[in-house]
Structure formats: C-alpha cells, structure tokens
JSON list of C-alpha atoms in Angstrom, two decimals:
[
{"chain": "A", "resi": 1, "resn": "GLY", "atom": "CA", "xyz": [23.72, 37.39, 19.63]},
{"chain": "A", "resi": 2, "resn": "GLU", "atom": "CA", "xyz": [22.87, 40.68, 18.02]},
{"chain": "A", "resi": 3, "resn": "SER", "atom": "CA", "xyz": [19.99, 41.20, 15.67]},
{"chain": "A", "resi": 4, "resn": "VAL", "atom": "CA", "xyz": [18.09, 43.97, 14.01]},
{"chain": "A", "resi": 5, "resn": "GLY", "atom": "CA", "xyz": [14.87, 44.83, 15.78]},
{"chain": "A", "resi": 6, "resn": "LEU", "atom": "CA", "xyz": [13.22, 46.73, 18.59]},
{"chain": "A", "resi": 7, "resn": "HIS", "atom": "CA", "xyz": [14.31, 44.51, 21.47]},
{"chain": "A", "resi": 8, "resn": "LEU", "atom": "CA", "xyz": [17.88, 43.98, 22.47]},
{"chain": "A", "resi": 9, "resn": "PRO", "atom": "CA", "xyz": [19.09, 40.47, 23.20]},
{"chain": "A", "resi": 10, "resn": "THR", "atom": "CA", "xyz": [19.88, 40.14, 26.87]},
{"chain": "A", "resi": 11, "resn": "LEU", "atom": "CA", "xyz": [22.41, 38.17, 28.85]},
{"chain": "A", "resi": 12, "resn": "SER", "atom": "CA", "xyz": [22.46, 37.76, 32.60]},
{"chain": "A", "resi": 13, "resn": "VAL", "atom": "CA", "xyz": [25.48, 36.33, 34.38]},
{"chain": "A", "resi": 14, "resn": "GLN", "atom": "CA", "xyz": [26.56, 35.88, 37.96]},
{"chain": "A", "resi": 15, "resn": "GLU", "atom": "CA", "xyz": [29.36, 38.04, 39.22]},
{"chain": "A", "resi": 16, "resn": "GLY", "atom": "CA", "xyz": [32.64, 36.22, 38.76]},
{"chain": "A", "resi": 17, "resn": "ASP", "atom": "CA", "xyz": [31.44, 34.07, 35.85]},
{"chain": "A", "resi": 18, "resn": "ASN", "atom": "CA", "xyz": [32.68, 34.49, 32.30]},
{"chain": "A", "resi": 19, "resn": "SER", "atom": "CA", "xyz": [30.45, 36.20, 29.73]},
{"chain": "A", "resi": 20, "resn": "ILE", "atom": "CA", "xyz": [30.28, 35.54, 26.02]},
{"chain": "A", "resi": 21, "resn": "ILE", "atom": "CA", "xyz": [28.57, 38.02, 23.73]},
{"chain": "A", "resi": 22, "resn": "ASN", "atom": "CA", "xyz": [28.10, 37.17, 20.09]},
{"chain": "A", "resi": 23, "resn": "CYS", "atom": "CA", "xyz": [27.80, 39.17, 16.90]},
{"chain": "A", "resi": 24, "resn": "ALA", "atom": "CA", "xyz": [26.98, 37.97, 13.40]},
{"chain": "A", "resi": 25, "resn": "TYR", "atom": "CA", "xyz": [28.34, 40.39, 10.85]},
{"chain": "A", "resi": 26, "resn": "SER", "atom": "CA", "xyz": [26.95, 40.86, 7.42]},
{"chain": "A", "resi": 27, "resn": "ASN", "atom": "CA", "xyz": [29.70, 41.24, 4.86]},
{"chain": "A", "resi": 28, "resn": "SER", "atom": "CA", "xyz": [32.43, 38.73, 4.11]},
{"chain": "A", "resi": 29, "resn": "ALA", "atom": "CA", "xyz": [34.62, 41.58, 2.81]},
{"chain": "A", "resi": 30, "resn": "SER", "atom": "CA", "xyz": [34.68, 43.33, 6.19]},
{"chain": "A", "resi": 31, "resn": "ASP", "atom": "CA", "xyz": [38.21, 43.37, 7.49]},
{"chain": "A", "resi": 32, "resn": "TYR", "atom": "CA", "xyz": [38.20, 45.36, 10.72]},
{"chain": "A", "resi": 33, "resn": "PHE", "atom": "CA", "xyz": [35.99, 44.91, 13.76]},
{"chain": "A", "resi": 34, "resn": "ILE", "atom": "CA", "xyz": [35.51, 46.76, 17.02]},
{"chain": "A", "resi": 35, "resn": "TRP", "atom": "CA", "xyz": [33.64, 45.96, 20.22]},
{"chain": "A", "resi": 36, "resn": "TYR", "atom": "CA", "xyz": [32.12, 48.82, 22.17]},
{"chain": "A", "resi": 37, "resn": "LYS", "atom": "CA", "xyz": [30.58, 49.06, 25.64]},
{"chain": "A", "resi": 38, "resn": "GLN", "atom": "CA", "xyz": [27.78, 51.54, 26.18]},
{"chain": "A", "resi": 39, "resn": "GLU", "atom": "CA", "xyz": [26.41, 52.39, 29.60]},
{"chain": "A", "resi": 40, "resn": "SER", "atom": "CA", "xyz": [22.96, 53.89, 29.90]},
{"chain": "A", "resi": 41, "resn": "GLY", "atom": "CA", "xyz": [22.85, 57.48, 28.68]},
{"chain": "A", "resi": 42, "resn": "LYS", "atom": "CA", "xyz": [26.53, 57.56, 27.76]},
{"chain": "A", "resi": 43, "resn": "GLY", "atom": "CA", "xyz": [28.60, 57.35, 24.63]},
{"chain": "A", "resi": 44, "resn": "PRO", "atom": "CA", "xyz": [30.12, 54.05, 23.47]},
{"chain": "A", "resi": 45, "resn": "GLN", "atom": "CA", "xyz": [33.53, 53.16, 24.84]},
{"chain": "A", "resi": 46, "resn": "PHE", "atom": "CA", "xyz": [36.11, 51.30, 22.80]},
{"chain": "A", "resi": 47, "resn": "ILE", "atom": "CA", "xyz": [36.90, 47.88, 24.30]},
{"chain": "A", "resi": 48, "resn": "ILE", "atom": "CA", "xyz": [38.96, 45.94, 21.80]},
{"chain": "A", "resi": 49, "resn": "ASP", "atom": "CA", "xyz": [39.44, 45.60, 18.07]},
{"chain": "A", "resi": 50, "resn": "ILE", "atom": "CA", "xyz": [40.61, 42.94, 15.65]},
{"chain": "A", "resi": 51, "resn": "ARG", "atom": "CA", "xyz": [41.60, 42.85, 11.99]},
{"chain": "A", "resi": 52, "resn": "SER", "atom": "CA", "xyz": [40.69, 40.06, 9.64]},
{"chain": "A", "resi": 53, "resn": "ASN", "atom": "CA", "xyz": [44.22, 38.69, 9.47]},
{"chain": "A", "resi": 54, "resn": "MET", "atom": "CA", "xyz": [43.80, 37.52, 13.08]},
{"chain": "A", "resi": 55, "resn": "ASP", "atom": "CA", "xyz": [41.34, 35.12, 14.68]},
{"chain": "A", "resi": 56, "resn": "LYS", "atom": "CA", "xyz": [41.93, 36.02, 18.32]},
{"chain": "A", "resi": 57, "resn": "ARG", "atom": "CA", "xyz": [43.05, 39.02, 20.29]},
{"chain": "A", "resi": 58, "resn": "GLN", "atom": "CA", "xyz": [43.30, 39.47, 24.03]},
{"chain": "A", "resi": 59, "resn": "GLY", "atom": "CA", "xyz": [43.06, 42.51, 26.23]},
{"chain": "A", "resi": 60, "resn": "GLN", "atom": "CA", "xyz": [42.65, 43.02, 29.92]},
{"chain": "A", "resi": 61, "resn": "ARG", "atom": "CA", "xyz": [39.90, 40.53, 30.95]},
{"chain": "A", "resi": 62, "resn": "VAL", "atom": "CA", "xyz": [38.53, 40.57, 27.41]},
{"chain": "A", "resi": 63, "resn": "THR", "atom": "CA", "xyz": [39.12, 38.37, 24.39]},
{"chain": "A", "resi": 64, "resn": "VAL", "atom": "CA", "xyz": [37.72, 38.81, 20.90]},
{"chain": "A", "resi": 65, "resn": "LEU", "atom": "CA", "xyz": [37.38, 35.82, 18.59]},
{"chain": "A", "resi": 66, "resn": "LEU", "atom": "CA", "xyz": [36.80, 36.15, 14.87]},
{"chain": "A", "resi": 67, "resn": "ASN", "atom": "CA", "xyz": [35.47, 33.32, 12.71]},
{"chain": "A", "resi": 68, "resn": "LYS", "atom": "CA", "xyz": [35.50, 34.53, 9.13]},
{"chain": "A", "resi": 69, "resn": "THR", "atom": "CA", "xyz": [34.11, 31.28, 7.79]},
{"chain": "A", "resi": 70, "resn": "VAL", "atom": "CA", "xyz": [30.75, 31.85, 9.43]},
{"chain": "A", "resi": 71, "resn": "LYS", "atom": "CA", "xyz": [31.06, 35.64, 9.76]},
{"chain": "A", "resi": 72, "resn": "HIS", "atom": "CA", "xyz": [30.92, 35.54, 13.53]},
{"chain": "A", "resi": 73, "resn": "LEU", "atom": "CA", "xyz": [32.55, 37.66, 16.17]},
{"chain": "A", "resi": 74, "resn": "SER", "atom": "CA", "xyz": [32.47, 37.08, 19.91]},
{"chain": "A", "resi": 75, "resn": "LEU", "atom": "CA", "xyz": [33.53, 39.00, 22.99]},
{"chain": "A", "resi": 76, "resn": "GLN", "atom": "CA", "xyz": [34.53, 37.08, 26.06]},
{"chain": "A", "resi": 77, "resn": "ILE", "atom": "CA", "xyz": [34.69, 38.85, 29.41]},
{"chain": "A", "resi": 78, "resn": "ALA", "atom": "CA", "xyz": [36.49, 36.99, 32.17]},
{"chain": "A", "resi": 79, "resn": "ALA", "atom": "CA", "xyz": [35.41, 37.22, 35.81]},
{"chain": "A", "resi": 80, "resn": "THR", "atom": "CA", "xyz": [32.49, 39.49, 35.03]},
{"chain": "A", "resi": 81, "resn": "GLN", "atom": "CA", "xyz": [31.96, 42.33, 37.47]},
{"chain": "A", "resi": 82, "resn": "PRO", "atom": "CA", "xyz": [28.90, 44.50, 38.22]},
{"chain": "A", "resi": 83, "resn": "GLY", "atom": "CA", "xyz": [30.63, 47.39, 36.44]},
{"chain": "A", "resi": 84, "resn": "ASP", "atom": "CA", "xyz": [30.52, 45.36, 33.25]},
{"chain": "A", "resi": 85, "resn": "SER", "atom": "CA", "xyz": [26.74, 45.73, 33.08]},
{"chain": "A", "resi": 86, "resn": "ALA", "atom": "CA", "xyz": [26.05, 47.63, 29.88]},
{"chain": "A", "resi": 87, "resn": "VAL", "atom": "CA", "xyz": [25.06, 47.22, 26.25]},
{"chain": "A", "resi": 88, "resn": "TYR", "atom": "CA", "xyz": [27.80, 45.74, 24.09]},
{"chain": "A", "resi": 89, "resn": "PHE", "atom": "CA", "xyz": [27.81, 46.05, 20.33]},
{"chain": "A", "resi": 90, "resn": "CYS", "atom": "CA", "xyz": [30.11, 45.23, 17.50]},
{"chain": "A", "resi": 91, "resn": "ALA", "atom": "CA", "xyz": [31.08, 47.33, 14.51]},
{"chain": "A", "resi": 92, "resn": "GLU", "atom": "CA", "xyz": [32.39, 46.11, 11.16]},
{"chain": "A", "resi": 93, "resn": "ASN", "atom": "CA", "xyz": [34.29, 48.01, 8.55]},
{"chain": "A", "resi": 94, "resn": "LEU", "atom": "CA", "xyz": [34.02, 47.03, 4.95]},
{"chain": "A", "resi": 95, "resn": "HIS", "atom": "CA", "xyz": [37.34, 46.90, 3.22]},
{"chain": "A", "resi": 96, "resn": "LEU", "atom": "CA", "xyz": [38.00, 49.85, 0.95]},
{"chain": "A", "resi": 97, "resn": "THR", "atom": "CA", "xyz": [35.14, 51.99, 2.27]},
{"chain": "A", "resi": 98, "resn": "GLY", "atom": "CA", "xyz": [37.53, 54.10, 4.28]},
{"chain": "A", "resi": 99, "resn": "ASN", "atom": "CA", "xyz": [36.37, 54.55, 7.82]},
{"chain": "A", "resi": 100, "resn": "GLN", "atom": "CA", "xyz": [32.68, 53.82, 7.44]},
{"chain": "A", "resi": 101, "resn": "PHE", "atom": "CA", "xyz": [31.40, 51.31, 9.95]},
{"chain": "A", "resi": 102, "resn": "TYR", "atom": "CA", "xyz": [28.22, 49.28, 10.29]},
{"chain": "A", "resi": 103, "resn": "PHE", "atom": "CA", "xyz": [27.02, 48.82, 13.84]},
{"chain": "A", "resi": 104, "resn": "GLY", "atom": "CA", "xyz": [25.09, 46.00, 15.44]},
{"chain": "A", "resi": 105, "resn": "THR", "atom": "CA", "xyz": [22.10, 46.68, 17.69]},
{"chain": "A", "resi": 106, "resn": "GLY", "atom": "CA", "xyz": [23.80, 45.37, 20.79]},
{"chain": "A", "resi": 107, "resn": "THR", "atom": "CA", "xyz": [23.38, 42.89, 23.61]},
{"chain": "A", "resi": 108, "resn": "SER", "atom": "CA", "xyz": [22.40, 44.03, 27.08]},
{"chain": "A", "resi": 109, "resn": "LEU", "atom": "CA", "xyz": [24.58, 42.40, 29.75]},
{"chain": "A", "resi": 110, "resn": "THR", "atom": "CA", "xyz": [23.38, 42.32, 33.35]},
{"chain": "A", "resi": 111, "resn": "VAL", "atom": "CA", "xyz": [25.72, 41.13, 36.07]},
{"chain": "A", "resi": 112, "resn": "ILE", "atom": "CA", "xyz": [24.01, 39.70, 39.12]},
{"chain": "A", "resi": 113, "resn": "PRO", "atom": "CA", "xyz": [25.95, 40.36, 42.33]},
{"chain": "B", "resi": 1, "resn": "ASP", "atom": "CA", "xyz": [42.31, 65.56, 29.14]},
{"chain": "B", "resi": 2, "resn": "GLY", "atom": "CA", "xyz": [42.02, 64.50, 25.53]},
{"chain": "B", "resi": 3, "resn": "GLY", "atom": "CA", "xyz": [38.63, 63.64, 24.23]},
{"chain": "B", "resi": 4, "resn": "ILE", "atom": "CA", "xyz": [35.45, 64.54, 22.45]},
{"chain": "B", "resi": 5, "resn": "THR", "atom": "CA", "xyz": [33.09, 67.02, 24.07]},
{"chain": "B", "resi": 6, "resn": "GLN", "atom": "CA", "xyz": [29.46, 67.27, 23.07]},
{"chain": "B", "resi": 7, "resn": "SER", "atom": "CA", "xyz": [27.07, 69.96, 24.25]},
{"chain": "B", "resi": 8, "resn": "PRO", "atom": "CA", "xyz": [24.44, 70.37, 25.39]},
{"chain": "B", "resi": 9, "resn": "LYS", "atom": "CA", "xyz": [23.77, 67.01, 27.01]},
{"chain": "B", "resi": 10, "resn": "TYR", "atom": "CA", "xyz": [20.01, 67.59, 26.85]},
{"chain": "B", "resi": 11, "resn": "LEU", "atom": "CA", "xyz": [18.18, 69.79, 24.37]},
{"chain": "B", "resi": 12, "resn": "PHE", "atom": "CA", "xyz": [14.53, 70.41, 23.74]},
{"chain": "B", "resi": 13, "resn": "ARG", "atom": "CA", "xyz": [13.28, 71.60, 20.38]},
{"chain": "B", "resi": 14, "resn": "LYS", "atom": "CA", "xyz": [9.96, 73.12, 19.52]},
{"chain": "B", "resi": 15, "resn": "GLU", "atom": "CA", "xyz": [8.24, 72.24, 16.29]},
{"chain": "B", "resi": 16, "resn": "GLY", "atom": "CA", "xyz": [9.67, 74.26, 13.41]},
{"chain": "B", "resi": 17, "resn": "GLN", "atom": "CA", "xyz": [12.89, 75.18, 15.17]},
{"chain": "B", "resi": 18, "resn": "ASN", "atom": "CA", "xyz": [16.43, 74.54, 14.08]},
{"chain": "B", "resi": 19, "resn": "VAL", "atom": "CA", "xyz": [18.85, 73.48, 16.79]},
{"chain": "B", "resi": 20, "resn": "THR", "atom": "CA", "xyz": [22.61, 73.01, 16.74]},
{"chain": "B", "resi": 21, "resn": "LEU", "atom": "CA", "xyz": [24.57, 70.37, 18.60]},
{"chain": "B", "resi": 22, "resn": "SER", "atom": "CA", "xyz": [28.18, 71.15, 19.35]},
{"chain": "B", "resi": 23, "resn": "CYS", "atom": "CA", "xyz": [31.09, 68.73, 19.03]},
{"chain": "B", "resi": 24, "resn": "GLU", "atom": "CA", "xyz": [34.69, 69.58, 19.84]},
{"chain": "B", "resi": 25, "resn": "GLN", "atom": "CA", "xyz": [37.70, 67.26, 19.90]},
{"chain": "B", "resi": 26, "resn": "ASN", "atom": "CA", "xyz": [41.24, 67.86, 21.09]},
{"chain": "B", "resi": 27, "resn": "LEU", "atom": "CA", "xyz": [42.64, 64.57, 19.82]},
{"chain": "B", "resi": 28, "resn": "ASN", "atom": "CA", "xyz": [44.05, 66.14, 16.65]},
{"chain": "B", "resi": 29, "resn": "HIS", "atom": "CA", "xyz": [41.93, 63.72, 14.61]},
{"chain": "B", "resi": 30, "resn": "ASP", "atom": "CA", "xyz": [41.32, 64.47, 10.96]},
{"chain": "B", "resi": 31, "resn": "ALA", "atom": "CA", "xyz": [37.98, 62.70, 10.64]},
{"chain": "B", "resi": 32, "resn": "MET", "atom": "CA", "xyz": [34.77, 63.46, 12.50]},
{"chain": "B", "resi": 33, "resn": "TYR", "atom": "CA", "xyz": [31.33, 61.88, 12.38]},
{"chain": "B", "resi": 34, "resn": "TRP", "atom": "CA", "xyz": [27.76, 62.30, 13.54]},
{"chain": "B", "resi": 35, "resn": "TYR", "atom": "CA", "xyz": [25.61, 59.29, 14.35]},
{"chain": "B", "resi": 36, "resn": "ARG", "atom": "CA", "xyz": [22.05, 58.94, 15.45]},
{"chain": "B", "resi": 37, "resn": "GLN", "atom": "CA", "xyz": [20.99, 56.25, 17.93]},
{"chain": "B", "resi": 38, "resn": "ASP", "atom": "CA", "xyz": [17.40, 55.09, 18.33]},
{"chain": "B", "resi": 39, "resn": "PRO", "atom": "CA", "xyz": [16.20, 52.39, 20.73]},
{"chain": "B", "resi": 40, "resn": "GLY", "atom": "CA", "xyz": [16.80, 48.89, 19.44]},
{"chain": "B", "resi": 41, "resn": "GLN", "atom": "CA", "xyz": [18.72, 50.05, 16.37]},
{"chain": "B", "resi": 42, "resn": "GLY", "atom": "CA", "xyz": [22.36, 50.23, 15.48]},
{"chain": "B", "resi": 43, "resn": "LEU", "atom": "CA", "xyz": [24.07, 53.57, 15.07]},
{"chain": "B", "resi": 44, "resn": "ARG", "atom": "CA", "xyz": [23.24, 55.29, 11.80]},
{"chain": "B", "resi": 45, "resn": "LEU", "atom": "CA", "xyz": [25.61, 57.69, 10.09]},
{"chain": "B", "resi": 46, "resn": "ILE", "atom": "CA", "xyz": [24.28, 61.20, 9.46]},
{"chain": "B", "resi": 47, "resn": "TYR", "atom": "CA", "xyz": [27.34, 63.06, 8.15]},
{"chain": "B", "resi": 48, "resn": "TYR", "atom": "CA", "xyz": [31.09, 62.62, 8.20]},
{"chain": "B", "resi": 49, "resn": "SER", "atom": "CA", "xyz": [34.07, 64.80, 7.46]},
{"chain": "B", "resi": 50, "resn": "GLN", "atom": "CA", "xyz": [37.47, 63.46, 6.52]},
{"chain": "B", "resi": 51, "resn": "ILE", "atom": "CA", "xyz": [39.19, 66.83, 6.53]},
{"chain": "B", "resi": 52, "resn": "VAL", "atom": "CA", "xyz": [38.55, 70.50, 7.23]},
{"chain": "B", "resi": 53, "resn": "ASN", "atom": "CA", "xyz": [36.14, 72.21, 4.81]},
{"chain": "B", "resi": 54, "resn": "ASP", "atom": "CA", "xyz": [34.93, 68.90, 3.45]},
{"chain": "B", "resi": 55, "resn": "PHE", "atom": "CA", "xyz": [32.03, 66.68, 4.52]},
{"chain": "B", "resi": 56, "resn": "GLN", "atom": "CA", "xyz": [29.91, 63.93, 3.07]},
{"chain": "B", "resi": 57, "resn": "LYS", "atom": "CA", "xyz": [26.36, 62.74, 3.59]},
{"chain": "B", "resi": 58, "resn": "GLY", "atom": "CA", "xyz": [25.83, 59.53, 5.45]},
{"chain": "B", "resi": 59, "resn": "ASP", "atom": "CA", "xyz": [22.87, 57.19, 5.31]},
{"chain": "B", "resi": 60, "resn": "ILE", "atom": "CA", "xyz": [20.31, 59.52, 6.93]},
{"chain": "B", "resi": 61, "resn": "ALA", "atom": "CA", "xyz": [21.43, 63.08, 6.10]},
{"chain": "B", "resi": 62, "resn": "GLU", "atom": "CA", "xyz": [18.00, 64.46, 5.20]},
{"chain": "B", "resi": 63, "resn": "GLY", "atom": "CA", "xyz": [16.94, 67.21, 7.59]},
{"chain": "B", "resi": 64, "resn": "TYR", "atom": "CA", "xyz": [20.46, 67.72, 8.95]},
{"chain": "B", "resi": 65, "resn": "SER", "atom": "CA", "xyz": [23.34, 70.02, 8.09]},
{"chain": "B", "resi": 66, "resn": "VAL", "atom": "CA", "xyz": [26.96, 70.30, 9.21]},
{"chain": "B", "resi": 67, "resn": "SER", "atom": "CA", "xyz": [30.02, 72.47, 8.82]},
{"chain": "B", "resi": 68, "resn": "ARG", "atom": "CA", "xyz": [33.73, 71.80, 9.29]},
{"chain": "B", "resi": 69, "resn": "GLU", "atom": "CA", "xyz": [35.48, 75.14, 9.44]},
{"chain": "B", "resi": 70, "resn": "LYS", "atom": "CA", "xyz": [38.02, 74.03, 12.04]},
{"chain": "B", "resi": 71, "resn": "LYS", "atom": "CA", "xyz": [39.73, 70.70, 12.54]},
{"chain": "B", "resi": 72, "resn": "GLU", "atom": "CA", "xyz": [38.54, 70.39, 16.12]},
{"chain": "B", "resi": 73, "resn": "SER", "atom": "CA", "xyz": [34.89, 71.33, 15.58]},
{"chain": "B", "resi": 74, "resn": "PHE", "atom": "CA", "xyz": [32.02, 69.62, 13.74]},
{"chain": "B", "resi": 75, "resn": "PRO", "atom": "CA", "xyz": [28.62, 71.09, 14.71]},
{"chain": "B", "resi": 76, "resn": "LEU", "atom": "CA", "xyz": [25.39, 69.42, 13.64]},
{"chain": "B", "resi": 77, "resn": "THR", "atom": "CA", "xyz": [22.23, 71.40, 12.92]},
{"chain": "B", "resi": 78, "resn": "VAL", "atom": "CA", "xyz": [18.93, 69.58, 13.15]},
{"chain": "B", "resi": 79, "resn": "THR", "atom": "CA", "xyz": [16.58, 71.51, 10.92]},
{"chain": "B", "resi": 80, "resn": "SER", "atom": "CA", "xyz": [12.81, 71.74, 10.95]},
{"chain": "B", "resi": 81, "resn": "ALA", "atom": "CA", "xyz": [12.86, 69.49, 7.88]},
{"chain": "B", "resi": 82, "resn": "GLN", "atom": "CA", "xyz": [13.84, 66.56, 10.09]},
{"chain": "B", "resi": 83, "resn": "LYS", "atom": "CA", "xyz": [10.43, 65.11, 10.91]},
{"chain": "B", "resi": 84, "resn": "ASN", "atom": "CA", "xyz": [11.45, 62.73, 13.67]},
{"chain": "B", "resi": 85, "resn": "PRO", "atom": "CA", "xyz": [14.42, 64.31, 15.42]},
{"chain": "B", "resi": 86, "resn": "THR", "atom": "CA", "xyz": [13.94, 62.88, 18.90]},
{"chain": "B", "resi": 87, "resn": "ALA", "atom": "CA", "xyz": [17.01, 60.68, 19.43]},
{"chain": "B", "resi": 88, "resn": "PHE", "atom": "CA", "xyz": [20.40, 60.32, 21.03]},
{"chain": "B", "resi": 89, "resn": "TYR", "atom": "CA", "xyz": [23.10, 61.96, 18.91]},
{"chain": "B", "resi": 90, "resn": "LEU", "atom": "CA", "xyz": [26.70, 60.83, 19.01]},
{"chain": "B", "resi": 91, "resn": "CYS", "atom": "CA", "xyz": [29.72, 62.66, 17.69]},
{"chain": "B", "resi": 92, "resn": "ALA", "atom": "CA", "xyz": [32.85, 60.67, 16.96]},
{"chain": "B", "resi": 93, "resn": "SER", "atom": "CA", "xyz": [36.31, 61.08, 15.55]},
{"chain": "B", "resi": 94, "resn": "SER", "atom": "CA", "xyz": [39.17, 59.01, 14.16]},
{"chain": "B", "resi": 95, "resn": "ILE", "atom": "CA", "xyz": [42.77, 59.74, 13.29]},
{"chain": "B", "resi": 96, "resn": "ASP", "atom": "CA", "xyz": [42.19, 59.41, 9.60]},
{"chain": "B", "resi": 97, "resn": "GLY", "atom": "CA", "xyz": [39.01, 58.77, 7.67]},
{"chain": "B", "resi": 98, "resn": "ASN", "atom": "CA", "xyz": [40.46, 58.15, 4.30]},
{"chain": "B", "resi": 99, "resn": "ARG", "atom": "CA", "xyz": [42.72, 55.16, 4.32]},
{"chain": "B", "resi": 100, "resn": "ARG", "atom": "CA", "xyz": [42.71, 51.82, 6.05]},
{"chain": "B", "resi": 101, "resn": "ALA", "atom": "CA", "xyz": [40.10, 51.67, 8.77]},
{"chain": "B", "resi": 102, "resn": "ASN", "atom": "CA", "xyz": [41.02, 52.86, 12.21]},
{"chain": "B", "resi": 103, "resn": "THR", "atom": "CA", "xyz": [39.27, 53.17, 15.51]},
{"chain": "B", "resi": 104, "resn": "ILE", "atom": "CA", "xyz": [36.37, 55.53, 15.97]},
{"chain": "B", "resi": 105, "resn": "TYR", "atom": "CA", "xyz": [36.06, 57.20, 19.37]},
{"chain": "B", "resi": 106, "resn": "PHE", "atom": "CA", "xyz": [32.80, 58.65, 20.64]},
{"chain": "B", "resi": 107, "resn": "GLY", "atom": "CA", "xyz": [31.68, 61.58, 22.71]},
{"chain": "B", "resi": 108, "resn": "GLU", "atom": "CA", "xyz": [29.18, 61.27, 25.54]},
{"chain": "B", "resi": 109, "resn": "GLY", "atom": "CA", "xyz": [26.18, 62.05, 23.38]},
{"chain": "B", "resi": 110, "resn": "SER", "atom": "CA", "xyz": [23.39, 64.62, 23.28]},
{"chain": "B", "resi": 111, "resn": "TRP", "atom": "CA", "xyz": [19.73, 63.89, 23.87]},
{"chain": "B", "resi": 112, "resn": "LEU", "atom": "CA", "xyz": [17.36, 65.84, 21.63]},
{"chain": "B", "resi": 113, "resn": "THR", "atom": "CA", "xyz": [13.66, 65.85, 22.38]},
{"chain": "B", "resi": 114, "resn": "VAL", "atom": "CA", "xyz": [10.91, 67.55, 20.40]},
{"chain": "B", "resi": 115, "resn": "VAL", "atom": "CA", "xyz": [8.29, 69.25, 22.57]}
]
C-alpha cells in the first residue's frame, strides 16, 4: 500500500496475473477518489474514479473498491500487461473543500514478461 | 486534440533567476492548478485558479507566482525566492473548481533543474 516516505512501495507481478494496489486514505469525510497511472517522466493519467456512495466501480480491466469503514481504497488490474508498468497513486477529495485533492505517494508496479 | 500542454519539458535555472513555466489547456475548463512532485512524495499544490483573474495559494506557494489572464492559460513563475526549485512541475485542470469535486486532468509535466 501507499505510505509517506522516500521509498515507494513496489509490486512485481507476472504478465497475465491480476494486480492489486492498495491505498489507505486519511480523512473519513473524503467523498471522491481517483486512481492515476504515472509512467516515468510523464504526467499522471486518469484511470478510474469512485464516489463515496459506491463501494465498487469497474472499468476496462480495472476495478476500484472502496471500504469506508477502514478508509481503504484498492485498484485491481486484470490480466496485467507490460504496458501497465508504472507508478499508481490514489487521490482523495475532502467533502466541501471544492476541488482540492490529497495525493498518495504511489506504488510502483513492475510487470514481468 | 484536446488536452493540457506544458512547456518547456526541460528547463535549467541559474541561481538568482526567475523562470516561467507555461501551461495551456483547450478543454474549456474553468479551474487550473499547479502541483510540484518530488521523489517519494505525493503531489503538493502550489497555486490554483477557479476562474479567470482569480487564484489562490496552495500548500507550498512561497517562492512562486501565477497569473490567470485568460481561461486557457495559467503560467507559473518560479522566483529566486524559491530555495529548492529542482522538481517536476505538473499543471492540471478540471471543469469546475468550485462545487462538488470533479476529475483533475494533468499535463505532461516540466522538469526544472537549478544549475
């Protein structure tokens, strides 16, 4: 999972396996969450989002799960491919702060061919 | 293509110099943002603007300045007062920055190095 610090958590998976990346968010009043993918030297790309009135949302090969009880968010990537290798981080938005987000430090995913 | 364009991609600054990073978006978004990214840390908000001719300081605004004279443009100036400017800078935008949260989209970033 993500944490504050100088070293990113890492995850290595075999090509074709499923990946699960975790994020512990900080504020129980946060009500909107986004997962981003960031390749080396590039800007973050939006992957999927979820609002707090849902506990699961699916996209193409990706699923986000939200557990508000323990303030935990996860991103599941099905049939992981080499092109999925990147840093993944979550962002939380605190209700009523407008569009100000708090970003996690990220998890580095490496897909082994 | 619609998107957010940052320039330059790489910039070198001498001690005591001010430099300006450009950010242009053609998404017709009202809100624009500047973030700083350092290794091993989450993105930190420098400045944001919810509408033309208005902007607000973020968490680490000291040593930076911005302007928002046009909806599509939000340049960031890194002044000599910023003591540790070497970082990856990300510009972002969203449809609306004022009401219920909505997705933030990012540009490709600019690397600034002090030499």
